[in-house]
Short mmCIF file of C-alpha atoms in Angstrom, two decimals:
data_model
loop_
_atom_site.label_atom_id
_atom_site.label_comp_id
_atom_site.label_asym_id
_atom_site.label_seq_id
_atom_site.Cartn_x
_atom_site.Cartn_y
_atom_site.Cartn_z
CA ALA A 18 -18.75 -22.11 4.31
CA GLU A 19 -15.97 -19.66 5.15
CA LEU A 20 -14.58 -19.91 1.63
CA GLU A 21 -17.98 -19.09 0.20
CA GLN A 22 -18.33 -16.10 2.53
CA TRP A 23 -14.88 -14.89 1.48
CA HIS A 24 -15.92 -15.20 -2.15
CA GLN A 25 -19.18 -13.34 -1.49
CA ALA A 26 -17.32 -10.56 0.34
CA VAL A 27 -14.99 -10.15 -2.64
CA GLU A 28 -17.99 -9.97 -4.98
CA MET A 29 -19.51 -7.21 -2.84
CA PHE A 30 -16.16 -5.41 -2.84
CA ASP A 31 -16.02 -5.60 -6.64
CA GLU A 32 -19.52 -4.13 -6.77
CA GLN A 33 -18.26 -1.30 -4.49
CA ASN A 34 -20.62 -2.45 -1.74
CA TYR A 35 -17.91 -1.73 0.81
CA SER A 36 -20.18 -1.82 3.85
CA GLY A 37 -21.47 -5.26 2.91
CA ALA A 38 -17.97 -6.51 2.16
CA LEU A 39 -16.69 -5.20 5.50
CA GLU A 40 -19.50 -6.89 7.41
CA MET A 41 -18.82 -10.20 5.66
CA PHE A 42 -15.05 -10.00 6.07
CA ARG A 43 -15.41 -9.15 9.75
CA SER A 44 -17.59 -12.22 10.28
CA ILE A 45 -14.72 -14.48 9.08
CA ALA A 46 -11.75 -12.40 10.26
CA ASP A 47 -9.41 -15.09 11.55
CA SER A 48 -6.44 -14.70 9.19
CA ALA A 49 -3.90 -12.05 8.23
CA LYS A 50 -5.30 -11.97 4.69
CA ILE A 51 -8.82 -11.10 5.82
CA HIS A 52 -7.67 -8.45 8.29
CA PHE A 53 -5.53 -6.97 5.52
CA ASN A 54 -8.58 -6.82 3.25
CA ILE A 55 -10.49 -5.03 6.00
CA GLY A 56 -7.67 -2.50 6.22
CA LEU A 57 -7.72 -1.88 2.47
CA ILE A 58 -11.48 -1.27 2.47
CA LEU A 59 -11.38 1.04 5.49
CA GLY A 60 -8.59 3.00 3.84
CA ARG A 61 -10.65 3.26 0.66
CA LYS A 62 -13.52 4.65 2.77
CA GLY A 63 -11.20 7.22 4.35
CA ASP A 64 -11.06 5.57 7.79
CA HIS A 65 -7.28 5.44 8.06
CA GLU A 66 -7.27 4.95 11.84
CA GLY A 67 -9.47 1.90 11.39
CA ALA A 68 -7.26 0.69 8.56
CA ILE A 69 -4.19 0.90 10.78
CA GLU A 70 -5.95 -1.19 13.45
CA ALA A 71 -6.79 -3.82 10.82
CA TYR A 72 -3.18 -3.92 9.61
CA ASP A 73 -2.11 -4.25 13.26
CA GLN A 74 -4.28 -7.37 13.49
CA ALA A 75 -2.88 -8.74 10.24
CA LEU A 76 0.68 -8.29 11.50
CA ARG A 77 -0.11 -9.96 14.81
CA LEU A 78 -1.07 -13.03 12.78
CA ASP A 79 1.79 -12.74 10.29
CA GLN A 80 4.71 -10.67 11.53
CA TYR A 81 6.54 -10.98 8.20
CA LEU A 82 3.72 -9.65 6.00
CA VAL A 83 5.66 -6.99 4.07
CA VAL A 84 2.61 -5.68 2.22
CA ALA A 85 0.90 -4.95 5.56
CA PHE A 86 3.88 -2.94 6.82
CA PHE A 87 3.87 -1.12 3.48
CA GLN A 88 0.16 -0.24 3.57
CA ARG A 89 0.20 0.66 7.26
CA GLY A 90 3.05 3.06 6.53
CA VAL A 91 0.96 4.69 3.81
CA ALA A 92 -2.02 5.07 6.15
CA LYS A 93 0.19 6.63 8.82
CA MET A 94 1.62 9.13 6.35
CA VAL A 95 -1.89 10.15 5.32
CA LEU A 96 -2.47 10.91 9.03
CA GLN A 97 0.90 12.71 9.26
CA ARG A 98 2.23 10.12 11.72
CA ASN A 99 5.54 10.24 9.90
CA PRO A 100 7.97 8.72 12.46
CA GLU A 101 5.65 5.71 12.83
CA ALA A 102 5.35 5.44 9.05
CA MET A 103 9.14 5.43 8.83
CA ASP A 104 9.25 2.42 11.16
CA ASP A 105 6.81 0.54 8.93
CA PHE A 106 8.79 1.26 5.76
CA ASN A 107 11.97 0.20 7.59
CA ASN A 108 10.34 -3.10 8.52
CA ALA A 109 9.06 -3.61 4.98
CA LEU A 110 12.62 -3.21 3.71
CA LYS A 111 13.95 -5.48 6.45
CA PHE A 112 11.61 -8.33 5.58
CA LEU A 113 12.13 -7.92 1.85
CA ARG A 114 15.64 -9.12 2.72
CA ASP A 115 17.70 -9.30 -0.50
CA ASN A 116 14.70 -9.40 -2.81
CA GLU A 117 13.84 -6.63 -5.25
CA PHE A 118 10.14 -7.44 -4.86
CA ILE A 119 7.69 -9.86 -3.31
CA ASP A 120 4.96 -11.14 -5.62
CA TYR A 121 1.77 -11.94 -3.70
CA THR A 122 -0.14 -13.17 -6.77
CA GLN A 123 0.07 -16.86 -5.91
CA LEU A 124 -1.24 -16.05 -2.44
CA GLY A 125 -4.34 -14.38 -3.86
CA LEU A 126 -3.28 -10.71 -3.91
CA ASP A 127 -2.61 -9.33 -7.39
CA TYR A 128 0.24 -7.10 -6.31
CA LYS A 129 4.02 -6.93 -6.09
CA VAL A 130 5.73 -4.93 -3.37
CA TYR A 131 8.85 -3.45 -4.97
CA ARG A 132 11.86 -2.40 -2.95
CA CYS A 133 12.12 0.80 -5.02
CA GLU A 134 8.53 1.76 -4.09
CA VAL A 135 9.19 1.26 -0.39
CA LEU A 136 12.36 3.35 -0.70
CA TYR A 137 10.43 6.05 -2.55
CA ASN A 138 7.70 6.19 0.10
CA ARG A 139 10.32 6.34 2.83
CA ALA A 140 12.04 9.17 0.94
CA LEU A 141 8.80 11.18 0.97
CA CYS A 142 8.60 10.47 4.68
CA TYR A 143 12.15 11.79 5.13
CA PHE A 144 11.21 14.95 3.21
CA CYS A 145 8.24 15.40 5.55
CA VAL A 146 10.46 15.41 8.64
CA GLY A 147 13.10 17.65 7.08
CA GLN A 148 15.76 15.00 6.43
CA GLU A 149 16.52 15.86 2.83
CA ARG A 150 19.89 14.14 2.61
CA GLU A 151 18.38 10.80 3.67
CA ALA A 152 15.46 11.35 1.29
CA ARG A 153 17.76 11.91 -1.67
CA SER A 154 19.84 8.87 -0.72
CA ASP A 155 16.71 6.69 -0.80
CA LEU A 156 15.60 8.16 -4.13
CA PHE A 157 19.05 7.56 -5.63
CA ASP A 158 18.94 3.94 -4.45
CA ALA A 159 15.36 3.53 -5.69
CA SER A 160 16.19 4.99 -9.11
CA LYS A 161 18.65 2.15 -9.72
CA ARG A 162 15.97 -0.45 -9.00
CA THR A 163 13.02 0.72 -11.11
CA ALA A 164 11.19 -2.01 -13.01
CA GLU A 165 7.86 -0.66 -14.28
CA GLU A 166 6.54 2.38 -16.11
CA ARG A 167 4.83 3.70 -12.98
CA HIS A 168 8.25 4.01 -11.35
CA SER A 169 8.83 7.21 -13.33
CA TRP A 170 7.62 9.02 -10.19
CA ILE A 171 10.90 8.11 -8.52
CA ARG A 172 12.88 10.31 -10.90
CA LYS A 173 10.26 13.08 -10.66
CA ALA A 174 10.52 13.07 -6.87
CA ALA A 175 14.29 13.48 -7.04
CA ASP A 176 13.93 16.41 -9.45
CA SER A 177 11.19 18.15 -7.42
CA SER A 178 12.38 17.39 -3.87
CA GLY A 179 9.17 15.45 -3.28
CA MET A 180 6.74 18.22 -4.23
CA ASP A 181 3.35 17.05 -5.55
CA CYS A 182 4.40 13.42 -5.46
CA PRO A 183 1.91 10.67 -4.49
CA LEU A 184 2.60 7.63 -2.35
CA TYR A 185 2.79 4.18 -3.86
CA CYS A 186 0.15 1.83 -2.46
CA VAL A 187 -1.90 -1.28 -3.24
CA PRO A 188 -4.15 -0.18 -6.12
CA LYS A 189 -7.89 0.24 -6.11
CA GLY A 190 -9.75 -2.99 -6.80
CA VAL A 191 -7.07 -5.28 -5.36
CA VAL A 192 -7.75 -7.47 -2.31
CA TYR A 193 -6.81 -10.98 -1.24
CA ARG A 194 -9.06 -13.37 -3.12
CA PRO A 195 -9.73 -17.03 -2.32
CA SER A 196 -7.74 -19.71 -4.10
CA ALA A 197 -8.94 -20.39 -7.63
CA SER A 198 -8.38 -24.14 -7.24
CA LYS A 199 -10.46 -24.21 -4.06
CA LEU A 200 -13.20 -22.22 -5.71
CA LYS A 201 -13.28 -24.67 -8.60
CA SER A 202 -13.94 -27.50 -6.20
CA THR A 203 -16.86 -25.65 -4.61
CA LYS A 204 -19.92 -26.57 -6.66
CA LYS A 205 -22.10 -23.82 -5.26
CA ILE A 206 -19.86 -21.11 -6.73
CA ASP A 207 -19.83 -20.11 -10.41
CA PHE A 208 -16.08 -19.93 -10.79
CA LEU A 209 -16.11 -18.70 -14.38
CA GLY A 210 -18.10 -15.67 -13.30
CA SER A 211 -15.66 -15.07 -10.49
CA ALA A 212 -12.67 -15.31 -12.81
CA LYS A 213 -14.19 -12.67 -15.05
CA VAL A 214 -14.48 -10.31 -12.10
CA ILE A 215 -10.87 -10.95 -11.10
CA ALA A 216 -9.67 -10.21 -14.62
CA SER A 217 -11.51 -6.90 -14.68
CA ALA A 218 -10.12 -5.63 -11.36
CA ASP A 219 -8.67 -2.14 -11.70
CA GLY A 220 -4.95 -2.52 -11.13
CA LYS A 221 -3.85 0.83 -12.54
CA ASP A 222 -4.48 3.12 -9.57
CA ASN A 223 -1.23 2.46 -7.73
CA PHE A 224 -1.04 5.78 -5.96
CA THR A 225 -2.60 7.67 -3.12
CA GLY A 226 -2.17 11.21 -1.89
CA PHE A 227 -1.74 12.58 1.60
CA LYS A 228 -2.98 15.83 3.06
CA GLY A 229 -0.13 16.91 5.23
CA ALA A 230 2.10 19.84 4.33
CA LEU A 231 5.70 18.78 3.83
CA VAL A 232 7.97 21.15 5.73
CA ARG A 233 11.63 21.32 4.90
CA LYS A 234 14.16 23.33 6.85
CA GLU A 235 16.35 25.10 4.35
CA THR A 236 17.70 28.56 3.76
CA LEU A 237 15.91 30.31 0.95
CA LYS A 238 16.97 33.76 -0.15
CA SER A 239 13.45 34.56 -1.22
CA ALA A 240 11.97 33.40 2.09
CA GLY A 241 14.57 34.89 4.38
CA GLY A 242 15.56 31.50 5.76
CA SER A 243 12.14 30.45 7.05
CA PRO A 244 10.84 26.90 6.53
CA MET A 245 9.04 26.24 3.25
CA SER A 246 5.76 24.35 3.23
CA ILE A 247 5.22 22.07 0.24
CA GLN A 248 1.70 20.79 -0.30
CA HIS A 249 1.26 17.31 -1.73
CA GLN A 250 -1.63 16.65 -4.03
CA LYS A 251 -4.61 14.85 -2.57
CA SER A 252 -4.68 12.11 -5.19
CA MET A 253 -2.83 10.91 -8.26
CA ARG A 254 -4.06 8.34 -10.70
#
């Protein structure tokens, strides 16, 4: 029954019935995966405080869930809670260990957390708190580890000192989905229909914006040495 409810919640999510999906997920929220899904949906709805609480629950159930640290860090940056976001990105890097990425596909989440993306996000966080040297160090490290076309933002961030650069995040349309093999064994579910939905999930929107002004302490001849405020764009697709 729980598997069917999970499947139904995912179908509602794919139909952008976020309220229905949330209600269904909350009724079966007993695993890190489900709490993580709740966090993703709340973030999509703009409730970043609620998303953080959901990621908290996910991490209580799985303290090594790198993708939850990653997403919670993004949510905290959107809310300008930069020191806390830094802690989350640090933990994501810690639990990546020596890996360049963690692929969650076999676990039901069509997403890879790349070390270079965590470093990039942390670099933007460093820019936000005025630690430019640390930011540039992270971007230099990240630039040596790029693996996909979307990682071109890493070079752009280094060239622009983080201006107008979005945060990497789990893309729109991606949530933890129930095991395909388990769905196949459930006669009440039309698996072929489900597979078609999974294949059509939008995996291209790998970015999010954040509202806060990025303030860097630097001496500018044109500004007479006062801090410069750099506004990040609200969204980037």
